[in-house]
Coordinates of C-alpha atoms in Angstrom, one line a residue:
Chain A
X1 CA 57.1 133.4 -20.8
X2 CA 56.8 137.1 -20.0
X3 CA 53.3 138.5 -20.4
X4 CA 52.6 142.1 -21.3
X5 CA 49.3 143.6 -20.0
X6 CA 48.3 146.9 -21.5
X7 CA 45.5 149.1 -20.1
X8 CA 43.1 150.4 -21.0
X9 CA 42.1 148.4 -24.1
X10 CA 40.3 151.5 -25.5
X11 CA 40.3 155.1 -24.6
X12 CA 38.3 158.1 -25.7
X13 CA 39.8 161.6 -25.2
X14 CA 39.4 165.2 -26.4
X15 CA 41.9 167.1 -28.5
X16 CA 44.4 168.7 -26.1
X17 CA 43.9 166.1 -23.4
X18 CA 46.8 164.4 -21.7
X19 CA 46.5 160.7 -22.5
X20 CA 48.2 157.9 -20.5
X21 CA 48.5 154.2 -21.3
X22 CA 50.1 151.7 -19.0
X23 CA 51.9 148.4 -19.7
X24 CA 52.7 145.9 -17.0
X25 CA 55.2 143.1 -17.4
X26 CA 54.8 139.8 -15.6
X27 CA 58.4 140.0 -14.5
X28 CA 61.3 142.4 -14.3
X29 CA 62.2 143.5 -17.9
X30 CA 64.5 146.4 -16.9
X31 CA 63.9 149.1 -19.4
X32 CA 63.5 146.8 -22.4
X33 CA 60.1 148.2 -23.4
X34 CA 59.0 149.8 -26.7
X35 CA 55.9 151.6 -27.9
X36 CA 54.4 151.5 -31.4
X37 CA 51.7 153.4 -33.1
X38 CA 49.5 151.8 -35.7
X39 CA 47.0 153.8 -37.7
X40 CA 44.1 151.9 -39.4
X41 CA 45.3 150.0 -42.5
X42 CA 48.9 151.0 -41.9
X43 CA 52.1 149.3 -40.6
X44 CA 53.2 149.9 -37.1
X45 CA 55.6 152.8 -36.3
X46 CA 58.1 152.9 -33.5
X47 CA 57.7 155.8 -31.2
X48 CA 59.6 155.0 -28.0
X49 CA 62.3 152.4 -27.4
X50 CA 64.0 151.3 -24.3
X51 CA 61.2 152.8 -22.2
X52 CA 61.9 156.4 -22.7
X53 CA 64.0 157.0 -25.9
X54 CA 62.1 159.0 -28.5
X55 CA 62.6 157.8 -32.0
X56 CA 64.0 160.4 -34.4
X57 CA 61.3 162.5 -36.0
X58 CA 58.6 161.6 -33.5
X59 CA 56.9 164.7 -31.9
X60 CA 57.9 165.5 -28.4
X61 CA 54.4 165.3 -27.1
X62 CA 55.0 161.6 -27.0
X63 CA 56.9 160.2 -24.1
X64 CA 57.6 157.0 -22.1
X65 CA 58.7 156.2 -18.7
X66 CA 59.1 153.3 -16.3
X67 CA 61.4 150.3 -15.5
X68 CA 61.1 146.9 -14.0
X69 CA 57.5 145.8 -14.4
X70 CA 55.6 149.0 -14.8
X71 CA 55.7 151.4 -17.8
X72 CA 53.7 154.4 -18.9
X73 CA 53.2 156.0 -22.4
X74 CA 52.0 159.6 -22.5
X75 CA 50.7 162.0 -25.1
X76 CA 50.9 165.4 -23.5
X77 CA 48.4 167.1 -25.7
X78 CA 46.3 164.8 -27.9
X79 CA 46.1 165.8 -31.6
X80 CA 43.6 164.5 -34.2
X81 CA 46.4 162.7 -36.0
X82 CA 47.2 160.6 -32.9
X83 CA 44.1 158.5 -33.5
X84 CA 45.6 155.0 -33.6
X85 CA 46.1 151.8 -31.7
X86 CA 49.2 151.8 -29.5
X87 CA 51.2 148.7 -28.6
X88 CA 53.8 148.1 -26.0
X89 CA 56.5 145.4 -26.8
X90 CA 59.1 143.6 -24.9
X91 CA 61.3 141.5 -27.2
X92 CA 59.0 138.9 -28.8
X93 CA 55.9 139.9 -26.7
X94 CA 53.4 142.6 -27.7
X95 CA 50.7 144.0 -25.5
X96 CA 47.2 143.6 -26.7
X97 CA 46.9 147.2 -27.8
X98 CA 45.1 150.3 -26.8
X99 CA 42.7 151.8 -29.3
X100 CA 42.6 155.6 -28.9
X101 CA 39.7 157.6 -30.2
X102 CA 38.7 161.2 -30.2
X103 CA 35.8 162.2 -28.0
Chain B
X1 CA 64.7 156.2 -49.1
X2 CA 64.7 153.3 -46.7
X3 CA 62.0 150.8 -47.7
X4 CA 60.7 147.3 -47.2
X5 CA 58.2 145.9 -49.7
X6 CA 56.5 142.6 -49.0
X7 CA 55.0 140.3 -51.6
X8 CA 53.8 136.8 -52.1
X9 CA 50.6 136.8 -50.0
X10 CA 47.4 135.4 -51.3
X11 CA 44.9 132.6 -50.8
X12 CA 46.1 129.2 -49.8
X13 CA 44.4 126.0 -48.8
X14 CA 44.8 124.4 -45.3
X15 CA 47.9 122.3 -45.5
X16 CA 49.2 124.3 -48.4
X17 CA 52.3 126.5 -48.8
X18 CA 53.2 130.1 -49.6
X19 CA 56.5 131.9 -49.8
X20 CA 56.5 135.6 -48.7
X21 CA 59.3 137.9 -49.8
X22 CA 60.4 141.3 -48.4
X23 CA 62.6 143.4 -50.7
X24 CA 64.8 145.9 -48.9
X25 CA 66.2 149.1 -50.4
X26 CA 67.9 152.3 -49.2
X27 CA 70.1 150.7 -46.6
X28 CA 72.8 148.0 -46.2
X29 CA 70.5 145.0 -45.8
X30 CA 73.2 142.6 -44.9
X31 CA 74.0 144.6 -41.8
X32 CA 70.6 144.2 -40.2
X33 CA 68.7 141.6 -38.3
X34 CA 65.2 141.2 -39.6
X35 CA 61.8 140.1 -38.4
X36 CA 58.4 138.9 -39.5
X37 CA 55.4 140.1 -37.5
X38 CA 51.8 139.2 -38.2
X39 CA 48.3 140.6 -37.4
X40 CA 45.2 138.5 -37.8
X41 CA 42.1 140.4 -38.9
X42 CA 40.9 142.8 -36.1
X43 CA 43.6 141.5 -33.7
X44 CA 46.9 142.7 -32.3
X45 CA 50.5 142.3 -33.4
X46 CA 52.2 138.9 -33.0
X47 CA 55.9 138.3 -33.5
X48 CA 56.6 135.4 -35.8
X49 CA 60.3 135.1 -36.5
X50 CA 63.8 136.7 -36.5
X51 CA 67.0 136.2 -38.4
X52 CA 70.4 137.5 -37.8
X53 CA 72.3 139.6 -40.4
X54 CA 74.1 136.7 -42.2
X55 CA 71.3 134.2 -41.9
X56 CA 73.0 131.8 -39.6
X57 CA 70.8 132.2 -36.6
X58 CA 67.0 132.1 -36.5
X59 CA 64.2 132.1 -33.9
X60 CA 60.5 131.4 -34.1
X61 CA 57.3 131.8 -32.1
X62 CA 56.1 128.4 -30.7
X63 CA 52.9 128.6 -32.8
X64 CA 54.9 128.5 -36.1
X65 CA 57.9 126.4 -35.2
X66 CA 58.4 123.6 -37.7
X67 CA 56.0 125.1 -40.2
X68 CA 57.4 128.5 -41.1
X69 CA 61.0 129.1 -42.1
X70 CA 62.7 132.5 -42.2
X71 CA 65.7 133.0 -44.6
X72 CA 67.4 135.8 -46.4
X73 CA 69.5 136.4 -49.6
X74 CA 71.8 139.3 -48.9
X75 CA 73.0 139.4 -52.5
X76 CA 69.4 140.0 -53.5
X77 CA 68.5 142.3 -50.5
X78 CA 65.5 140.0 -49.8
X79 CA 64.0 138.4 -46.7
X80 CA 61.8 135.4 -47.1
X81 CA 59.2 133.5 -45.1
X82 CA 58.5 130.0 -46.3
X83 CA 55.1 128.9 -45.0
X84 CA 54.2 125.2 -45.0
X85 CA 51.4 123.2 -43.5
X86 CA 49.3 126.3 -43.4
X87 CA 46.3 126.5 -41.0
X88 CA 43.3 128.8 -40.8
X89 CA 44.9 130.5 -37.8
X90 CA 47.8 131.7 -40.0
X91 CA 45.4 134.0 -41.8
X92 CA 46.9 137.5 -41.2
X93 CA 48.7 140.5 -42.6
X94 CA 52.4 139.7 -42.5
X95 CA 54.9 142.5 -42.0
X96 CA 58.6 142.4 -42.4
X97 CA 60.6 144.7 -40.1
X98 CA 64.1 145.8 -39.6
X99 CA 65.8 145.7 -36.2
X100 CA 67.5 148.8 -34.9
X101 CA 71.2 147.9 -34.5
X102 CA 72.3 147.3 -30.9
X103 CA 68.6 147.4 -29.8
X104 CA 67.3 144.0 -29.3
X105 CA 63.9 143.5 -31.0
X106 CA 63.4 147.2 -31.6
X107 CA 61.8 147.4 -35.1
X108 CA 62.5 150.7 -36.7
X109 CA 61.4 150.2 -40.3
X110 CA 58.3 148.2 -41.4
X111 CA 56.9 147.1 -44.7
X112 CA 53.3 147.8 -45.7
X113 CA 52.4 144.2 -45.2
X114 CA 51.1 141.3 -47.4
X115 CA 47.9 139.5 -46.7
X116 CA 47.7 135.7 -46.3
X117 CA 44.4 134.0 -46.2
X118 CA 44.1 130.2 -45.5
X119 CA 40.8 128.8 -46.4
X120 CA 39.3 126.0 -48.4

């Protein structure tokens, strides 16, 4: 089974900061890596699919990159509404999540 | 408006059963593969099950295989999850989700979730 390891598990940043979350796969998954945002008490929302494709309607400050085993999710300028937990996903495997808070 | 609405959650005893439903609207339900994903209290997302567009192919997480059964009724635009032999560790919010066509396991529309609690 493929394991997805996200880091960090939590992160505190200031409004306007550049925020980066990484996801490591235990074996080569090509570009089959997705990123979701989940706000407290809400359902997850797809942001990025196939490593770097921005879902329609998602702000351009969100981006993704990587291939193989190493992937990065970036918020170029953190906004207050970005407070959420972010998950990477490869097929039936989710990462453990990164809780993002405002400093 | 594209929408998924889950129902059927509640309190069940260990060893008991529940059937979750997910009503779809605003899109051609019969054209989409569908998923169930769950989230235990304070924990992360866990994929549970997947079904193809006509209901002839299903897959399950090992932790639920043989106890949970996914199905669909395309005439009623509804996805189901039959939950038998429930365990305390099945306690979670259960989400149904739609798969983006041609993108394996990319879930582009989610319901609001329904809560299942397994306790005596």
